[in-house]
Amino acid sequence: MPLIFKITFLTYIASAVMYLLYFANQDKKIRATARLILLMGGIFHTITLITRYYEVGHTPITSMHESVSFFAWAMTWGFLIFRWRYRVKNFGTFVSVCITLLMVIASMSSQQAIPLPPALQSKWLPVHASIALLANAFLALGFCGGVMYLLQEREIKARRFGLFYSRLPSLEALDNLNHHCLAIGFPLLTLGIITGSIWAKQAWGSYWQWDPKETWSLVTWFIYAALLHFRFTMGWRRRRAAIMSMIGFGACLFTLWGVTYLLGGLHSYAG
């Protein structure tokens, strides 16, 4: 494991620990420290990806280790940029834990550099894969918002105001968070599918092969499209929107990992 990756990993762990400490005692100094450490993690991670780029000779998003690492990087910067405009109480605690879990998976995956198959030797590789993983990052932020919503709602409905009630934002704020994440993630997901289709035409002669990865990408797109449709036409907000966001993110993860390991297909080399 390269030293810069280890430093990045440990920085994310430290950030998650500090965010959890802040969640426990709500000391703003600890929150500022946690945020600074996460920013440092994002910077180290950027250096890690650049180093990996020069090591393997292409954008590092073709293996499981690289794609999950890029996913964590995109989620980190997505959160930091998102936070610049939207302040959501204790959002960083949930996000930093997710980022750390992604880095655990990346650290456990093979880091061996494998020569690119002919189909991946394309200018569309960084375009399509980067957009798709950026979409996953913002949809993951929406997933975190959905989890926070359900935790907060549970305490409010039960009228037992315990660990989460005073530490999480209002249900309305969490519903808005879910909507903002979807408003960024869904267009990126759509663009990822479009660029993938263009690349498929170049690589395999057809825009759509009904490959398992393509099919599950479409399933994921329909879940989020349905959420948006029902949100605007039938008032699906709050609890329903939170649950749909979590289901949609589950489909994202299955498309990223489940399809690779269980269904194979033309994209199986991505594992």
Short mmCIF file of C-alpha atoms in Angstrom, two decimals:
data_model
loop_
_atom_site.label_atom_id
_atom_site.label_comp_id
_atom_site.label_asym_id
_atom_site.label_seq_id
_atom_site.Cartn_x
_atom_site.Cartn_y
_atom_site.Cartn_z
CA MET A 1 0.00 0.00 0.00
CA PRO A 2 1.61 3.35 -1.05
CA LEU A 3 2.53 5.71 1.77
CA ILE A 4 0.35 8.55 0.47
CA PHE A 5 -2.69 6.22 0.40
CA LYS A 6 -1.97 5.18 4.00
CA ILE A 7 -1.74 8.83 5.05
CA THR A 8 -5.03 9.60 3.28
CA PHE A 9 -6.75 6.60 4.88
CA LEU A 10 -5.53 7.48 8.38
CA THR A 11 -6.57 11.11 7.89
CA TYR A 12 -10.10 10.05 6.99
CA ILE A 13 -10.22 7.76 10.05
CA ALA A 14 -9.09 10.66 12.24
CA SER A 15 -11.75 12.90 10.70
CA ALA A 16 -14.50 10.33 11.34
CA VAL A 17 -13.37 9.88 14.95
CA MET A 18 -13.40 13.65 15.51
CA TYR A 19 -16.84 13.98 13.91
CA LEU A 20 -18.14 11.18 16.17
CA LEU A 21 -16.66 12.97 19.19
CA TYR A 22 -18.42 16.15 18.07
CA PHE A 23 -21.66 14.21 17.66
CA ALA A 24 -21.30 13.03 21.27
CA ASN A 25 -20.43 16.34 22.96
CA GLN A 26 -21.39 19.02 20.38
CA ASP A 27 -18.19 20.98 21.01
CA LYS A 28 -17.79 23.37 18.05
CA LYS A 29 -14.00 23.36 18.36
CA ILE A 30 -14.00 19.61 17.76
CA ARG A 31 -16.28 20.08 14.74
CA ALA A 32 -13.90 22.67 13.26
CA THR A 33 -10.99 20.27 13.83
CA ALA A 34 -12.90 17.40 12.22
CA ARG A 35 -13.71 19.57 9.20
CA LEU A 36 -10.09 20.66 8.85
CA ILE A 37 -8.88 17.06 9.02
CA LEU A 38 -11.45 16.03 6.38
CA LEU A 39 -10.22 18.85 4.14
CA MET A 40 -6.65 17.60 4.62
CA GLY A 41 -7.87 14.10 3.76
CA GLY A 42 -9.38 15.45 0.54
CA ILE A 43 -6.10 17.15 -0.37
CA PHE A 44 -4.03 14.04 0.42
CA HIS A 45 -6.51 11.98 -1.55
CA THR A 46 -6.15 14.27 -4.57
CA ILE A 47 -2.37 13.76 -4.40
CA THR A 48 -2.97 10.01 -4.10
CA LEU A 49 -5.05 9.95 -7.30
CA ILE A 50 -2.51 12.07 -9.19
CA THR A 51 0.29 9.75 -8.03
CA ARG A 52 -1.73 6.72 -9.09
CA TYR A 53 -2.41 8.33 -12.48
CA TYR A 54 1.30 8.61 -13.23
CA GLU A 55 1.91 5.11 -11.82
CA VAL A 56 -0.65 3.29 -14.01
CA GLY A 57 -0.64 5.68 -17.00
CA HIS A 58 -4.38 6.37 -17.10
CA THR A 59 -7.16 7.85 -15.00
CA PRO A 60 -7.28 5.57 -11.91
CA ILE A 61 -10.88 4.41 -12.09
CA THR A 62 -10.71 0.99 -13.75
CA SER A 63 -10.20 -1.47 -10.87
CA MET A 64 -12.27 -1.98 -7.72
CA HIS A 65 -9.58 -0.32 -5.60
CA GLU A 66 -9.37 2.68 -7.92
CA SER A 67 -13.11 3.13 -8.45
CA VAL A 68 -13.95 2.92 -4.72
CA SER A 69 -11.08 5.25 -3.87
CA PHE A 70 -12.33 7.73 -6.49
CA PHE A 71 -15.86 7.31 -5.11
CA ALA A 72 -14.60 8.27 -1.63
CA TRP A 73 -12.65 11.22 -3.07
CA ALA A 74 -15.73 12.47 -4.97
CA MET A 75 -17.88 12.10 -1.84
CA THR A 76 -15.35 14.07 0.21
CA TRP A 77 -15.21 17.01 -2.17
CA GLY A 78 -18.94 16.76 -2.89
CA PHE A 79 -19.59 17.16 0.83
CA LEU A 80 -17.08 20.00 1.25
CA ILE A 81 -18.49 21.89 -1.75
CA PHE A 82 -22.05 21.11 -0.71
CA ARG A 83 -21.37 22.40 2.78
CA TRP A 84 -20.09 25.68 1.34
CA ARG A 85 -23.69 26.46 0.38
CA TYR A 86 -25.83 24.31 2.69
CA ARG A 87 -25.26 23.94 6.42
CA VAL A 88 -26.79 20.75 7.78
CA LYS A 89 -26.24 19.95 11.42
CA ASN A 90 -24.09 16.85 12.01
CA PHE A 91 -24.18 15.88 8.34
CA GLY A 92 -20.39 15.56 8.42
CA THR A 93 -20.58 12.79 11.04
CA PHE A 94 -22.57 10.48 8.77
CA VAL A 95 -20.63 11.43 5.63
CA SER A 96 -17.18 10.98 7.19
CA VAL A 97 -18.11 7.51 8.43
CA CYS A 98 -19.31 6.54 4.91
CA ILE A 99 -16.09 7.90 3.38
CA THR A 100 -14.00 5.91 5.85
CA LEU A 101 -15.96 2.72 5.08
CA LEU A 102 -15.33 3.26 1.36
CA MET A 103 -11.62 3.68 2.07
CA VAL A 104 -11.66 0.44 4.08
CA ILE A 105 -13.05 -1.35 1.00
CA ALA A 106 -10.50 0.37 -1.27
CA SER A 107 -7.63 -0.61 1.06
CA MET A 108 -8.78 -4.25 1.09
CA SER A 109 -9.06 -4.46 -2.72
CA SER A 110 -6.17 -5.47 -4.93
CA GLN A 111 -4.01 -2.45 -5.75
CA GLN A 112 -2.13 -4.17 -8.53
CA ALA A 113 -1.99 -2.14 -11.74
CA ILE A 114 -3.52 -4.19 -14.56
CA PRO A 115 -3.00 -3.33 -18.27
CA LEU A 116 -6.13 -1.80 -19.79
CA PRO A 117 -8.27 -4.03 -22.03
CA PRO A 118 -8.73 -2.57 -25.55
CA ALA A 119 -12.29 -1.43 -24.75
CA LEU A 120 -11.02 0.78 -21.91
CA GLN A 121 -8.33 2.43 -24.00
CA SER A 122 -10.57 5.34 -24.91
CA LYS A 123 -10.86 9.05 -24.22
CA TRP A 124 -14.33 8.25 -22.89
CA LEU A 125 -12.88 6.33 -19.92
CA PRO A 126 -12.19 9.36 -17.69
CA VAL A 127 -15.33 11.15 -18.90
CA HIS A 128 -17.87 8.38 -18.39
CA ALA A 129 -16.41 6.76 -15.27
CA SER A 130 -15.72 10.08 -13.52
CA ILE A 131 -19.25 11.37 -14.11
CA ALA A 132 -20.80 8.07 -12.99
CA LEU A 133 -18.78 8.05 -9.76
CA LEU A 134 -19.52 11.72 -9.10
CA ALA A 135 -23.22 10.85 -9.47
CA ASN A 136 -22.76 8.03 -6.95
CA ALA A 137 -21.08 10.47 -4.56
CA PHE A 138 -23.98 12.93 -4.51
CA LEU A 139 -26.53 10.11 -4.33
CA ALA A 140 -24.53 8.74 -1.37
CA LEU A 141 -24.88 12.13 0.30
CA GLY A 142 -28.63 11.82 -0.31
CA PHE A 143 -28.52 8.36 1.28
CA CYS A 144 -26.89 9.85 4.39
CA GLY A 145 -29.62 12.49 4.48
CA GLY A 146 -32.26 9.76 4.19
CA VAL A 147 -30.79 7.82 7.12
CA MET A 148 -30.69 10.99 9.22
CA TYR A 149 -34.32 11.74 8.30
CA LEU A 150 -35.56 8.31 9.40
CA LEU A 151 -33.61 8.46 12.67
CA GLN A 152 -35.00 11.88 13.47
CA GLU A 153 -38.54 10.93 12.48
CA ARG A 154 -38.41 7.81 14.64
CA GLU A 155 -37.67 9.79 17.80
CA ILE A 156 -40.28 12.43 16.99
CA LYS A 157 -43.03 9.89 16.33
CA ALA A 158 -42.15 7.87 19.43
CA ARG A 159 -41.96 11.08 21.49
CA ARG A 160 -38.74 9.76 23.00
CA PHE A 161 -36.22 12.51 22.43
CA GLY A 162 -32.91 10.72 22.88
CA LEU A 163 -29.57 10.68 21.09
CA PHE A 164 -30.63 12.09 17.73
CA TYR A 165 -33.42 14.63 18.28
CA SER A 166 -31.27 17.49 19.54
CA ARG A 167 -28.36 16.62 17.28
CA LEU A 168 -30.11 16.38 13.92
CA PRO A 169 -31.79 19.15 11.90
CA SER A 170 -35.54 19.44 11.44
CA LEU A 171 -37.33 16.96 9.19
CA GLU A 172 -37.96 19.75 6.69
CA ALA A 173 -34.24 20.60 6.52
CA LEU A 174 -33.37 16.93 5.99
CA ASP A 175 -36.00 16.61 3.26
CA ASN A 176 -34.51 19.66 1.54
CA LEU A 177 -31.06 18.08 1.86
CA ASN A 178 -32.34 14.94 0.15
CA HIS A 179 -33.83 17.02 -2.67
CA HIS A 180 -30.64 19.09 -3.20
CA CYS A 181 -28.49 15.94 -3.41
CA LEU A 182 -30.92 14.39 -5.90
CA ALA A 183 -30.98 17.61 -7.94
CA ILE A 184 -27.21 17.27 -8.49
CA GLY A 185 -26.85 13.48 -8.51
CA PHE A 186 -29.65 12.63 -10.94
CA PRO A 187 -28.43 14.83 -13.85
CA LEU A 188 -24.92 13.41 -13.33
CA LEU A 189 -26.35 9.87 -13.35
CA THR A 190 -28.19 10.65 -16.58
CA LEU A 191 -25.06 12.13 -18.14
CA GLY A 192 -23.07 9.10 -17.03
CA ILE A 193 -25.48 6.75 -18.84
CA ILE A 194 -25.42 8.92 -21.99
CA THR A 195 -21.61 9.08 -22.12
CA GLY A 196 -21.48 5.34 -21.44
CA SER A 197 -23.78 4.71 -24.40
CA ILE A 198 -21.59 6.82 -26.67
CA TRP A 199 -18.54 4.93 -25.47
CA ALA A 200 -20.33 1.59 -26.01
CA LYS A 201 -21.04 2.59 -29.62
CA GLN A 202 -17.34 3.30 -30.11
CA ALA A 203 -16.13 0.14 -28.33
CA TRP A 204 -18.75 -2.47 -29.25
CA GLY A 205 -20.62 -0.96 -32.22
CA SER A 206 -23.93 -0.44 -30.43
CA TYR A 207 -25.26 2.20 -28.06
CA TRP A 208 -26.88 -0.37 -25.80
CA GLN A 209 -25.99 -4.04 -25.20
CA TRP A 210 -28.31 -4.85 -22.29
CA ASP A 211 -25.18 -5.84 -20.41
CA PRO A 212 -25.93 -6.39 -16.66
CA LYS A 213 -24.06 -3.19 -15.70
CA GLU A 214 -26.03 -1.20 -18.29
CA THR A 215 -29.31 -2.78 -17.25
CA TRP A 216 -28.76 -2.05 -13.55
CA SER A 217 -27.65 1.48 -14.33
CA LEU A 218 -30.99 1.91 -16.08
CA VAL A 219 -32.84 0.33 -13.12
CA THR A 220 -31.10 2.82 -10.82
CA TRP A 221 -31.99 5.70 -13.13
CA PHE A 222 -35.67 4.65 -13.16
CA ILE A 223 -35.77 4.52 -9.34
CA TYR A 224 -34.48 8.08 -9.04
CA ALA A 225 -36.59 9.26 -11.99
CA ALA A 226 -39.67 7.81 -10.26
CA LEU A 227 -38.70 9.59 -7.05
CA LEU A 228 -38.42 12.91 -8.87
CA HIS A 229 -41.66 12.31 -10.79
CA PHE A 230 -43.65 11.37 -7.69
CA ARG A 231 -42.08 14.18 -5.71
CA PHE A 232 -43.31 16.80 -8.15
CA THR A 233 -46.62 15.24 -9.21
CA MET A 234 -47.84 13.38 -6.11
CA GLY A 235 -46.08 15.21 -3.32
CA TRP A 236 -43.78 12.33 -2.40
CA ARG A 237 -41.58 14.06 0.14
CA ARG A 238 -40.20 13.45 3.57
CA ARG A 239 -40.38 9.76 4.64
CA ARG A 240 -41.20 8.33 1.21
CA ALA A 241 -38.46 10.39 -0.43
CA ALA A 242 -35.95 9.32 2.25
CA ILE A 243 -36.79 5.62 1.76
CA MET A 244 -36.66 5.93 -2.04
CA SER A 245 -33.24 7.62 -1.80
CA MET A 246 -31.96 4.73 0.27
CA ILE A 247 -33.39 2.15 -2.15
CA GLY A 248 -31.89 4.06 -5.08
CA PHE A 249 -28.48 4.16 -3.45
CA GLY A 250 -28.75 0.42 -2.79
CA ALA A 251 -29.24 0.01 -6.56
CA CYS A 252 -26.17 2.23 -7.13
CA LEU A 253 -24.05 -0.02 -4.93
CA PHE A 254 -25.36 -3.17 -6.60
CA THR A 255 -24.54 -1.67 -10.00
CA LEU A 256 -21.04 -0.83 -8.80
CA TRP A 257 -20.22 -4.05 -6.93
CA GLY A 258 -23.02 -6.62 -7.12
CA VAL A 259 -23.12 -6.71 -10.89
CA THR A 260 -19.34 -7.00 -11.12
CA TYR A 261 -19.09 -9.96 -8.75
CA LEU A 262 -22.43 -11.71 -9.29
CA LEU A 263 -23.54 -11.09 -12.86
CA GLY A 264 -20.36 -10.44 -14.87
CA GLY A 265 -20.86 -9.29 -18.46
CA LEU A 266 -18.96 -6.87 -20.66
CA HIS A 267 -18.07 -4.69 -17.67
CA SER A 268 -16.69 -7.54 -15.55
CA TYR A 269 -13.13 -6.40 -16.21
CA ALA A 270 -13.94 -3.39 -14.03
CA GLY A 271 -13.63 -5.59 -10.94
#
